[in-house]
XYZ file of C-alpha atoms in Angstrom:
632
model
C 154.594 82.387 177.989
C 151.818 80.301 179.304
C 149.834 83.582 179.512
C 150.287 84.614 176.448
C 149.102 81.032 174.413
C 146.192 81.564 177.412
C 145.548 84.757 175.638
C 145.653 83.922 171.932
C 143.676 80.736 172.621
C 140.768 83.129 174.614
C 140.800 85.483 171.304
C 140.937 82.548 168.813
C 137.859 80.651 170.751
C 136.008 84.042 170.464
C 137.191 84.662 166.796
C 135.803 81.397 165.763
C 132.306 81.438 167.983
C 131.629 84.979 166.074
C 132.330 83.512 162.488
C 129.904 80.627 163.311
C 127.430 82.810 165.046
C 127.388 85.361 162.405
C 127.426 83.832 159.409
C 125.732 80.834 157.420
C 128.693 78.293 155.836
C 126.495 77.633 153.025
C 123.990 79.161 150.671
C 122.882 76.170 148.576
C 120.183 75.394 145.761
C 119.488 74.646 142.057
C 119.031 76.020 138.746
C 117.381 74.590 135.714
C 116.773 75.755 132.223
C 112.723 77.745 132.135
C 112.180 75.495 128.498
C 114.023 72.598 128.747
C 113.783 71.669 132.507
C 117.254 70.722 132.492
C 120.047 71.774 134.568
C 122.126 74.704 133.828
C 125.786 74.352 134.718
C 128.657 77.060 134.275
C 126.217 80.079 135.110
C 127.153 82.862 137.326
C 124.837 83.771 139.725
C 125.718 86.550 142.507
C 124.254 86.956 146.164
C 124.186 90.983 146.935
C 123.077 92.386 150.405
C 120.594 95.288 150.026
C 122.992 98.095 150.885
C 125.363 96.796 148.136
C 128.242 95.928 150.732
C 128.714 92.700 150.230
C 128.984 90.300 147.546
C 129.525 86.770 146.704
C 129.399 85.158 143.444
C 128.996 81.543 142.076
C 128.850 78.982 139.097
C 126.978 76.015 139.190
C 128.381 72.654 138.513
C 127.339 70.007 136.363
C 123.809 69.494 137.838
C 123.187 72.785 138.098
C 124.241 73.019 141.883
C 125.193 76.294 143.278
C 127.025 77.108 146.469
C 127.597 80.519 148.199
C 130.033 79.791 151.578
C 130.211 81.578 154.514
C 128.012 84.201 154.052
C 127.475 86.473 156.704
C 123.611 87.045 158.255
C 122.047 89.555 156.474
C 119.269 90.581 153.746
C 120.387 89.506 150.162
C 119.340 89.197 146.288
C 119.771 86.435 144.214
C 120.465 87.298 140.829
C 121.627 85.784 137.367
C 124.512 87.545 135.636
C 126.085 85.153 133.579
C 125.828 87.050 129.813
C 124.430 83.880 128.233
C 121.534 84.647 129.622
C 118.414 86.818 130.523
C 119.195 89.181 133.476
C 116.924 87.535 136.333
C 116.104 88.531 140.279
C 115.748 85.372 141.547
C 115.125 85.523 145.079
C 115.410 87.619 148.303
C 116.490 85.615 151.096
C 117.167 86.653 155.124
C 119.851 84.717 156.539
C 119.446 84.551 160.541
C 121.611 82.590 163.433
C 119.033 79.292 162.763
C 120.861 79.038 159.171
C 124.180 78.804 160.464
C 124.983 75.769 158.895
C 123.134 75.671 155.504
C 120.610 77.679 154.072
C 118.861 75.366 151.445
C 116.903 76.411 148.494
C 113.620 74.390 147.694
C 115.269 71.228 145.864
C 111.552 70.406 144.739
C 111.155 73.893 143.349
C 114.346 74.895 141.602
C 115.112 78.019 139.880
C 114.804 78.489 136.638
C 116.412 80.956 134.222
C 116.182 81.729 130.265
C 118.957 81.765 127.498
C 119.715 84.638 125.766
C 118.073 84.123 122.262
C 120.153 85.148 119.435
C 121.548 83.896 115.954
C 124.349 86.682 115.681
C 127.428 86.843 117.911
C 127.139 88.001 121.133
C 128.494 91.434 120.903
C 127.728 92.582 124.253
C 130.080 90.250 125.999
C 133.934 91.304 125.635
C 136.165 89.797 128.383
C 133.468 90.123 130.801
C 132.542 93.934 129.966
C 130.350 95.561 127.437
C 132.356 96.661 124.511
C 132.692 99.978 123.928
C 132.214 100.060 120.450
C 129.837 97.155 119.844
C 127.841 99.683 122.676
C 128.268 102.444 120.374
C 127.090 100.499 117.274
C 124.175 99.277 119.522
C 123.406 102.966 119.740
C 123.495 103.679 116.661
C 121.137 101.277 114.971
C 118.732 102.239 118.169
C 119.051 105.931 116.808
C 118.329 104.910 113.464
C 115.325 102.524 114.220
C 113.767 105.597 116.558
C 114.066 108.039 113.365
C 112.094 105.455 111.147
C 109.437 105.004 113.667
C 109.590 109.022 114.228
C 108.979 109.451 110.284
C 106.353 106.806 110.178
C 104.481 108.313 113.304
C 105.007 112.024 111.523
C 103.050 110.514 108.519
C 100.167 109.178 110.339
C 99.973 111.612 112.571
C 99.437 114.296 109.387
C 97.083 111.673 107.554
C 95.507 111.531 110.672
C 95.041 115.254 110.545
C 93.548 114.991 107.033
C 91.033 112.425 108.222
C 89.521 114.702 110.775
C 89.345 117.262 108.642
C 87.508 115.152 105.993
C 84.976 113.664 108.406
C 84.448 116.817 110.158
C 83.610 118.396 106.624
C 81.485 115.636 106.296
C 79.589 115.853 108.997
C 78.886 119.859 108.248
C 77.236 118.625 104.793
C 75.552 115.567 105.763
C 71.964 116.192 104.914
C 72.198 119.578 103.186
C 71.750 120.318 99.381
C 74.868 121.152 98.227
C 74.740 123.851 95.018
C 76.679 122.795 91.746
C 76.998 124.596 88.676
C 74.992 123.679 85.663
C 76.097 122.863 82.638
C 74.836 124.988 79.753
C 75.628 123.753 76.308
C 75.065 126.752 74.477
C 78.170 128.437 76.047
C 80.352 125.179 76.329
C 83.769 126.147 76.068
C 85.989 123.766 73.583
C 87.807 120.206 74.427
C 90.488 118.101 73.242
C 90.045 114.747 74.837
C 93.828 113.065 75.020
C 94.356 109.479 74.909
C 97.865 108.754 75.515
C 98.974 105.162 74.376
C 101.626 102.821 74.277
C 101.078 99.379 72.897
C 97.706 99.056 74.093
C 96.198 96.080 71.722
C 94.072 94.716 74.483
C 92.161 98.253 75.760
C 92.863 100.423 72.431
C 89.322 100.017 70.695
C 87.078 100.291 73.718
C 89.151 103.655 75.284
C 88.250 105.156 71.929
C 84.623 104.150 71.745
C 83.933 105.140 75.164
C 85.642 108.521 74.538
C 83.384 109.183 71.549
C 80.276 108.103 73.227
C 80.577 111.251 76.053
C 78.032 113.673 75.773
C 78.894 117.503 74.809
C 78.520 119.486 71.629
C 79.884 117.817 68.899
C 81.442 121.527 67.253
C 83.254 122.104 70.600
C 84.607 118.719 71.075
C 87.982 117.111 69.587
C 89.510 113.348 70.387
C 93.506 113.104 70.241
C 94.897 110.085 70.182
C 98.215 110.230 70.712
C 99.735 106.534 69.817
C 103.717 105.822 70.969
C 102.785 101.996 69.839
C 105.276 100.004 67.958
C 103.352 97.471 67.085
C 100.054 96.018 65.820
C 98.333 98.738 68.564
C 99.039 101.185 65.782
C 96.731 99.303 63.054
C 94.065 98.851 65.320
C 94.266 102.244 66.804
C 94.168 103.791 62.792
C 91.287 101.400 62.071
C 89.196 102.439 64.596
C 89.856 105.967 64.862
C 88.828 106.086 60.858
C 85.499 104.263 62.197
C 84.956 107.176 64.554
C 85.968 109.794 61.770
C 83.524 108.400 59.853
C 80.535 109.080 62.458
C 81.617 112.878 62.373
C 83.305 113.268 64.973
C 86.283 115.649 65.413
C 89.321 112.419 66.031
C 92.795 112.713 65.239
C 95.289 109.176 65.614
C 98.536 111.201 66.306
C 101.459 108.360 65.722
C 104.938 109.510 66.993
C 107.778 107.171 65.722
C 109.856 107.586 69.127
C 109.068 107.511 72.777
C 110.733 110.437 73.656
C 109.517 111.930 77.297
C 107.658 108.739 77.199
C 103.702 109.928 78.082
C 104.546 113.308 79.113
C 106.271 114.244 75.937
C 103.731 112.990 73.867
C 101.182 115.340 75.436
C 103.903 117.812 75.057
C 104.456 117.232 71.657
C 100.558 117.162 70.418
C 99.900 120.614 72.404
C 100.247 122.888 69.259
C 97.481 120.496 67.632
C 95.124 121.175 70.920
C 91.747 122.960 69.600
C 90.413 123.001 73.052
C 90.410 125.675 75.922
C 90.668 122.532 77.854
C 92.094 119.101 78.000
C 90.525 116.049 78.940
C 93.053 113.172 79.648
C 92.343 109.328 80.234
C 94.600 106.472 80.436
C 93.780 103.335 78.031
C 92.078 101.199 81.157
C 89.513 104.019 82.296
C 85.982 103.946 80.805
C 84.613 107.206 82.001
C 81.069 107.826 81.678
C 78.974 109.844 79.183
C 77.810 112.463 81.346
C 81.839 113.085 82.478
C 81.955 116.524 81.011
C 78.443 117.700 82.079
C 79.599 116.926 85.563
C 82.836 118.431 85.820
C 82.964 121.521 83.043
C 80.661 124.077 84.818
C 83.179 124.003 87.231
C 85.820 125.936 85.147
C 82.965 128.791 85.795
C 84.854 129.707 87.937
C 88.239 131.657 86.395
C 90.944 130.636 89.190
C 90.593 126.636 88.593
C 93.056 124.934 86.315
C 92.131 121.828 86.899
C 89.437 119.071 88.052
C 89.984 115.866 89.017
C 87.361 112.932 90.070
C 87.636 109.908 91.794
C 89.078 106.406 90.112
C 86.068 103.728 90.156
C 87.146 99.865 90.205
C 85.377 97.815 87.126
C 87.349 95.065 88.476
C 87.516 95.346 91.958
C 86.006 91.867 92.670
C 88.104 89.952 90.572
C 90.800 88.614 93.122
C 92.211 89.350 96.679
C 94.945 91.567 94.645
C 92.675 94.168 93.100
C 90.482 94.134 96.290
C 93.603 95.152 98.213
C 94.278 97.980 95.505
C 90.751 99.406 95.659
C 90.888 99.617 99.481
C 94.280 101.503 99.316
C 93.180 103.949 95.872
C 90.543 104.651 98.339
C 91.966 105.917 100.965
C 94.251 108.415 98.569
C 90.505 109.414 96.308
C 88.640 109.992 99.695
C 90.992 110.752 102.889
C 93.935 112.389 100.772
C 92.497 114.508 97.763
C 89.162 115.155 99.846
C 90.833 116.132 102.992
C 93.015 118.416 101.503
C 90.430 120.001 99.736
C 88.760 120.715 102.349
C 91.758 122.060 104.295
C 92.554 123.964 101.198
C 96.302 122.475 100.645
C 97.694 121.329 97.482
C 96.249 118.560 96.112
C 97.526 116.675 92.641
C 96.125 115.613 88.952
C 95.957 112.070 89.308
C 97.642 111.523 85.429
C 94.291 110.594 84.437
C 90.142 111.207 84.749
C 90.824 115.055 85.329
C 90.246 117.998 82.961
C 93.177 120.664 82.664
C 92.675 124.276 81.694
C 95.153 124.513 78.647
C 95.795 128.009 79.798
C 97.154 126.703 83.154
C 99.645 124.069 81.676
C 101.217 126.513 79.617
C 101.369 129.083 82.387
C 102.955 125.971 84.823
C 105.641 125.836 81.877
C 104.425 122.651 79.950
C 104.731 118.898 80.766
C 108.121 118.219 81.814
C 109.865 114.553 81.258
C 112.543 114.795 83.967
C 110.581 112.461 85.999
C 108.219 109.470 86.157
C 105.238 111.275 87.387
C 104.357 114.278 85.181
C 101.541 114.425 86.604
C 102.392 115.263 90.437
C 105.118 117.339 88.802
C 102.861 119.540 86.645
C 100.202 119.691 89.206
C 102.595 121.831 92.086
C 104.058 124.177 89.676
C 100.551 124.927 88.503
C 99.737 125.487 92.211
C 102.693 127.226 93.320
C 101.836 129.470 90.454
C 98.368 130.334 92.296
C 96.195 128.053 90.228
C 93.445 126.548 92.429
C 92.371 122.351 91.772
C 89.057 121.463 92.135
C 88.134 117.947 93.254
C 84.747 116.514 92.516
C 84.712 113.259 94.548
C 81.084 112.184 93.121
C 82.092 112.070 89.738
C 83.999 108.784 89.071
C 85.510 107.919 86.367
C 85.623 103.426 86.653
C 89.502 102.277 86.056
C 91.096 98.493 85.186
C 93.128 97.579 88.469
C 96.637 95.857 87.980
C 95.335 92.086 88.098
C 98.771 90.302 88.356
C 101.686 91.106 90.786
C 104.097 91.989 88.061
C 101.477 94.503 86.881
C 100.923 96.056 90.339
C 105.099 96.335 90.827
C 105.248 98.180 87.373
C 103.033 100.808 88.643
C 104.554 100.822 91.801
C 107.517 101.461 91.061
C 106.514 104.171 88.730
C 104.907 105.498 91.104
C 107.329 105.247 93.613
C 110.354 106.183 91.988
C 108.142 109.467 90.501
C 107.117 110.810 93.950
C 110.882 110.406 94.964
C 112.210 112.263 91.702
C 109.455 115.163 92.308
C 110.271 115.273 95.918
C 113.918 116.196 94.898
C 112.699 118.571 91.860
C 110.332 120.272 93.669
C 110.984 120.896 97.885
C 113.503 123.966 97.648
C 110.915 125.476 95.422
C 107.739 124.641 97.614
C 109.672 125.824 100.640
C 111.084 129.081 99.453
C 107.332 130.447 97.563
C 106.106 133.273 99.247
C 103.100 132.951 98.193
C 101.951 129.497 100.005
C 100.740 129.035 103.510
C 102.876 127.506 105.940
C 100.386 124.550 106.264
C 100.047 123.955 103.003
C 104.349 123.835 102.500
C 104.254 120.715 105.670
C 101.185 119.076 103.828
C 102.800 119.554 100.214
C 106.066 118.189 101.483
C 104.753 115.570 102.932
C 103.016 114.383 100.231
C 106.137 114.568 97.973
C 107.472 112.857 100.535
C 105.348 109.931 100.857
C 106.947 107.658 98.569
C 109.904 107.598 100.782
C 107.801 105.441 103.644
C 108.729 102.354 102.301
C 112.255 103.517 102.583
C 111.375 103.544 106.175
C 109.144 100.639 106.601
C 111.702 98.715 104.955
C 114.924 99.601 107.254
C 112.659 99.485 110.559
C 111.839 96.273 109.396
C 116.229 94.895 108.761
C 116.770 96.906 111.731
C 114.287 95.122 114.162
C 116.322 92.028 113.864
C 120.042 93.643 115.617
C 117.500 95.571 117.626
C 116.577 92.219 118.878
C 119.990 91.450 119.429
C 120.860 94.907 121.184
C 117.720 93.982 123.719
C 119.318 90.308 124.276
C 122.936 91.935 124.711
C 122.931 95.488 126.721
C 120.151 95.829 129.311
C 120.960 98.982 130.237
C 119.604 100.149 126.262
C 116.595 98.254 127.200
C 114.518 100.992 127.836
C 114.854 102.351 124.670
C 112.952 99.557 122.331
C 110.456 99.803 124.641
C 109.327 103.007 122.231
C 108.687 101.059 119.536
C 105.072 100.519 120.786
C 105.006 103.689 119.106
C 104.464 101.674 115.769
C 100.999 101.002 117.321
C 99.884 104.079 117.400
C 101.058 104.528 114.189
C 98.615 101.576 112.981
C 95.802 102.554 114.854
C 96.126 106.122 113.023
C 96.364 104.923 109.564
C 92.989 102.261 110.403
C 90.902 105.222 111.502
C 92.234 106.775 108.197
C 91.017 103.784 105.727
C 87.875 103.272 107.950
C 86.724 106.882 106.703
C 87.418 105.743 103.509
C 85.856 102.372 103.291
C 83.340 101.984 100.768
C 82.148 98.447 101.683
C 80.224 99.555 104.946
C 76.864 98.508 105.216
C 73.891 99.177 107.541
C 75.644 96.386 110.186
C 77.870 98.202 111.832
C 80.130 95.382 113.889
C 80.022 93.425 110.545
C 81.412 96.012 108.811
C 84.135 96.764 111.045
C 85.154 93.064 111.693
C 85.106 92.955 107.551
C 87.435 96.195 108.044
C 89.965 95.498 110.245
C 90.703 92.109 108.623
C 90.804 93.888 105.183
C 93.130 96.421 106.727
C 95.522 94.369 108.154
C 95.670 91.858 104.249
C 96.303 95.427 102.891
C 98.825 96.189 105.452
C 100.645 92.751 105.061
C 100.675 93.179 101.241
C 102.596 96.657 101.466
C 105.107 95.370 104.015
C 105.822 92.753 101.328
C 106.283 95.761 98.209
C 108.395 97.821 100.511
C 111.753 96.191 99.319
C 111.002 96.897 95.443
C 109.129 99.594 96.523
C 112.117 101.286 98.285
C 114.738 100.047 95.226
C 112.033 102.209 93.379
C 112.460 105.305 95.755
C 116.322 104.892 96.205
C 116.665 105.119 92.614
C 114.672 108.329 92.627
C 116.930 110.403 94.902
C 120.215 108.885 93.365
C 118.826 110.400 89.725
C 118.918 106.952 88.209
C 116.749 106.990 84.964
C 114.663 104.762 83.254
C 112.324 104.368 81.232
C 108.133 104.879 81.548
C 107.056 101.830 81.988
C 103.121 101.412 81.878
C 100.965 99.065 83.352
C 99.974 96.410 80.960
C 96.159 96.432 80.877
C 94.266 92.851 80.515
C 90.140 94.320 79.871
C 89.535 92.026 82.591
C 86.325 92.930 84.416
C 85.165 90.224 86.140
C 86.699 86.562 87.418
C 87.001 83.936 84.956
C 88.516 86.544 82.165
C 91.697 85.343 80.369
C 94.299 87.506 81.939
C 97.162 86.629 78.899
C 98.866 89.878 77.663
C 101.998 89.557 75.721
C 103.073 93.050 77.732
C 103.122 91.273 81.241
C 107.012 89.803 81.588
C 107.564 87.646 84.224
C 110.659 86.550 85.448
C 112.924 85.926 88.416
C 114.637 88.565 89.359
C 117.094 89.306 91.944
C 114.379 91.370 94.084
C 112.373 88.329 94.126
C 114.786 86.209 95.470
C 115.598 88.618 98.431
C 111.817 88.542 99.099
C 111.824 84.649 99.313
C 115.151 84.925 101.732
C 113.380 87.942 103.882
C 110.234 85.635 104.177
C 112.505 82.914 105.410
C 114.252 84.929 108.055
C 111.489 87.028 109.505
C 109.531 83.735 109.734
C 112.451 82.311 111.669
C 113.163 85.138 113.821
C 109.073 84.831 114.587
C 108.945 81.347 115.690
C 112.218 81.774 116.916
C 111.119 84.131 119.632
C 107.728 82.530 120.224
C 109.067 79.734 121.347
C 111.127 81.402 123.917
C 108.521 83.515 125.169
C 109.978 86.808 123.928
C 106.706 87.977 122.072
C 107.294 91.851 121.464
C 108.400 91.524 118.155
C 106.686 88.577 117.164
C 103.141 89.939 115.292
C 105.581 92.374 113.280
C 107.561 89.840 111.839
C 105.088 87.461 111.329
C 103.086 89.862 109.114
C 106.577 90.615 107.285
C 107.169 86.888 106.621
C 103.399 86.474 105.468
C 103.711 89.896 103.193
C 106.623 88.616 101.656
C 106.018 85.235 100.586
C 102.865 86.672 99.769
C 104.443 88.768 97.014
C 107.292 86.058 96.441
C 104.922 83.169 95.946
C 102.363 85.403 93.510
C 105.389 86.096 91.371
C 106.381 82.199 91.472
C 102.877 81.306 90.601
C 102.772 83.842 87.731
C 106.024 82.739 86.099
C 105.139 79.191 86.454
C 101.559 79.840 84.889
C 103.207 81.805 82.051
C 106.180 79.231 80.954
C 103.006 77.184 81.028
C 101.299 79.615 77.842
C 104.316 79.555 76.035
């Protein structure tokens, strides 16, 4: 017996020297918060050896006091894990035989580690594991967010096409005479200039006086105007149209006592009145020049071209911020869009206004249709699918009223919108399945059916980046993917080399004219972030087949700043799309200094410009309400 208790004392005395000599019996230190500076308690923190063998875990206490014991010598990580917070390598430590007893952290130096920040639950954490189906929805709105960034990248990347072709075209004719046709008045052909109206008491009179004041033979030259008003418009427009009458010249006032098709069936309906081989058609707010038809008619020469269109000219671009922002955006569509595609020889589209059509080639297109907003961009592919070229003259301009209130500017917009979407669905299977169109021209004409529909996606990248945020905070291991959403800078720096080719404010000064630029992009860039939610109810509404009715843009005759801007047309009110843009200001301008001031910057610029686009829009609309209850 004595042997044997000599034995098991021998093995326990070597037992116990091997534990001590081989292992440290603590692993202490300290853990604060990286804002507050205050301790952290109740977070898990693990101690891993390199080759994964073993592992020890531990939760602070109250001061923030961790304690690994008995951990054997070796190489080892120290990591957060706890799902409150940020995923964090703290420290590699070696433990050796002179840390037997303790192995002490820096107590002067402690570590420090970051909160998860998030205002939604944290759906990551279930029992300790990842969900599976909170995991699943995570990948879900990650597939959804890459698609809108996809579609937003597809567009700039083909408006980025369009602007190379434009400047390179450019380039070609810089400095060479380029031959136009001349106009000869002794062969003129006829033309019906159309002046579709709708309660217009504020632009009626000067339309028509401008129209009568263009030069071309007065035996081959007719005025229609073709008056839906329904109120005093209609005595004014009568009044003056007998005034013109009067100085010989070929007028007509055309009064229809229903709105039916809204503008496109009243050019329908005055078509069997038409004297003219052609048709001249300008919106109430343009004031075209005299020389208009002298300019543009000798291109109809040529027997192929149904129509030519010229650029929209700003008489009011100076008056505020607003119609500064419009003329830098109707700029890029008059010079990148219709020039580039010109030049590339794809489909390009009647703006509605300030273009000539060969009467010929709207009957063979089969006729204005009403089935959607936009008669114009509807008439102007069937024409084209048809084999009718466009011609557009880009040095002819024809000066235009901009929308000088917000109300104004969503009216058009959404017609606008809401058109492009209803054409889109009209007119794709048909674009797609013509034989007789390039390949090029089907991506580029779909496209720009399609373009209305980028709001749609600007607006849910935009709801989506806040669970996205979430998903980063909650599943590291779908990390990775956000990290693609830098894409959306390339996207950015795509569409500014597109409006710096169409910039029309350059001057000799160079960096002045780009610092000028890239400010003015980035105000026009806030501005549509803030129209994408009515913008998109106006697109939405388009592919569900909702109707309503035309609604114009009230027109002010503003022209410069200090002009009364009252119009009886412009209704303002509150309205539920308004409030959601006051509650999205609110939230993307939390979520930004939210995440600023925990140092998680990624998102941070996006969402600030949302916020500032937003109450941008909502305040404008609060200001114009107020300042109308005010006139009443």
């Amino acid at each position: 017996m004595p042997k044997i208790l000599t034995l098991l004392f021998f093995i326990f005395t070597v037992f116990n020297f091997y534990t001590q000599t081989n292992s440290c019996d603590r692993v202490r230190g300290k853990i604060i918060d990286e804002k507050t500076k205050s301790p952290i308690s109740k977070i898990k923190l693990q101690l891993i050896s390199k080759d994964k063998k073993e592992v020890f875990i531990s939760i602070t206490d109250e001061n923030g006091v961790f304690n690994f014991t008995n951990v054997p010598f070796n190489t080892y990580n120290l990591n957060v894990i706890d799902k409150e917070f940020n995923p964090k390598k703290l420290n590699e430590l070696t433990l050796k035989k002179e840390h037997e007893k303790i192995y002490q952290y820096n107590e002067n130096m402690p570590f420090t580690a970051s909160k998860k920040v998030t205002w939604m639950f944290n759906w990551g954490d279930f029992k300790g594991k990842e969900h599976y189906w909170s995991h699943l929805t995570a990948k879900v709105i990650l597939g959804i967010y890459a698609f809108c960034l996809l579609m937003i990248f597809f567009y700039s990347v083909l408006q980025l096409n369009l602007t190379l072709i434009y400047s390179k075209t450019k380039r070609k004719l810089k400095g060479k005479k380029i031959s136009t046709p001349i106009f000869k008045s002794d062969n003129a052909p006829k033309v019906t200039i159309q002046l579709p109206m709708f309660n217009e008491m504020y632009v009626a009179e000067r339309i028509i006086d401008v129209a009568a004041k263009i030069e071309y033979p007065r035996d081959r030259f007719q005025i229609q105007v073709l008056d839906d008003s329904t109120d005093e418009t209609k005595d004014i427009i009568a009044s003056k149209v007998k005034e013109i009458s009067n100085q010989g010249i070929n007028i007509q006032h055309i009064h229809r006592v229903d709105r039916t098709g809204y503008k496109a069936g009243a050019l329908d309906a005055a078509m069997d009145q038409v004297e003219g081989e052609f048709i001249v058609i300008f919106d109430s707010d343009f004031m075209p020049k005299s020389d208009f038809l002298i300019n543009t008619m000798p291109y109809f020469q040529d027997d192929k071209i149904g129509v030519v269109q010229t650029r929209w000219g700003h008489i009011n671009k100076t008056y505020s911020l607003l119609t500064e922002l419009q003329a830098f955006g109707l700029n890029g569509h008059f010079a990148i869009e219709q020039g580039g595609r010109t030049a590339a020889g794809h489909f390009i589209n009647f703006n509605g206004t300030a273009g000539i059509w060969r009467k010929k080639c709207i009957e063979d297109a089969g006729g204005w249709e009403h089935d959607t907003l936009t008669e114009d961009l509807d008439l102007s592919y069937r024409a084209q699918i048809k084999g009718w070229k466009f011609k557009y003259c880009e040095d002819v301009i024809a000066p235009a009223e901009l929308p000088v209130t917000m109300s104004a500017l969503k009216n058009q917009q959404h017609r606008w919108m809401k058109g492009g979407a209803e054409c889109f669905i009209k007119m794709w299977k048909m674009l797609i399945t013509s034989k007789g169109v390039k390949f090029s021209d089907k991506i580029h004409g779909l496209s720009h059916l399609f373009n209305s529909s980028l709001f749609l996606f600007i607006l849910t990248l935009s709801l989506l980046s806040l669970p996205i945020l979430h998903v980063k905070d909650s599943f590291s291991d779908l990390n990775f993917i956000i990290k693609f959403g830098s894409i959306f800078i390339s996207s950015t720096l795509f569409l500014m080399y597109f409006y710096w080719h169409s910039y029309r404010d350059k001057t000799e000064n160079k960096a002045t004219s780009l610092i000028k630029f890239i400010g003015r992009f980035f105000q026009f860039l806030i501005i549509s972030m803030g129209l994408s939610l009515s913008n998109t109810v106006a697109v939405i509404e388009g592919y569900l087949g909702i109707k309503s009715s035309f609604v114009r843009t009230p027109k002010f005759n503003v022209l410069k700043k200090g002009d009364s801007i009252k119009n009886k047309y412009d209704k303002k009110k509150l309205s539920i799309i308004n409030i959601l843009e006051g509650i999205l200001m609110v939230v993307f301008g939390f979520t930004a200094i939210n995440r600023s001031l925990y140092g998680d910057l990624g998102m941070v610029p996006f969402h600030l410009m949302l916020a500032i686009g937003y109450g941008a829009v909502f305040f404008y609309t609060l200001v114009e309400i107020r300042t109308s209850n005010k006139q009443v």
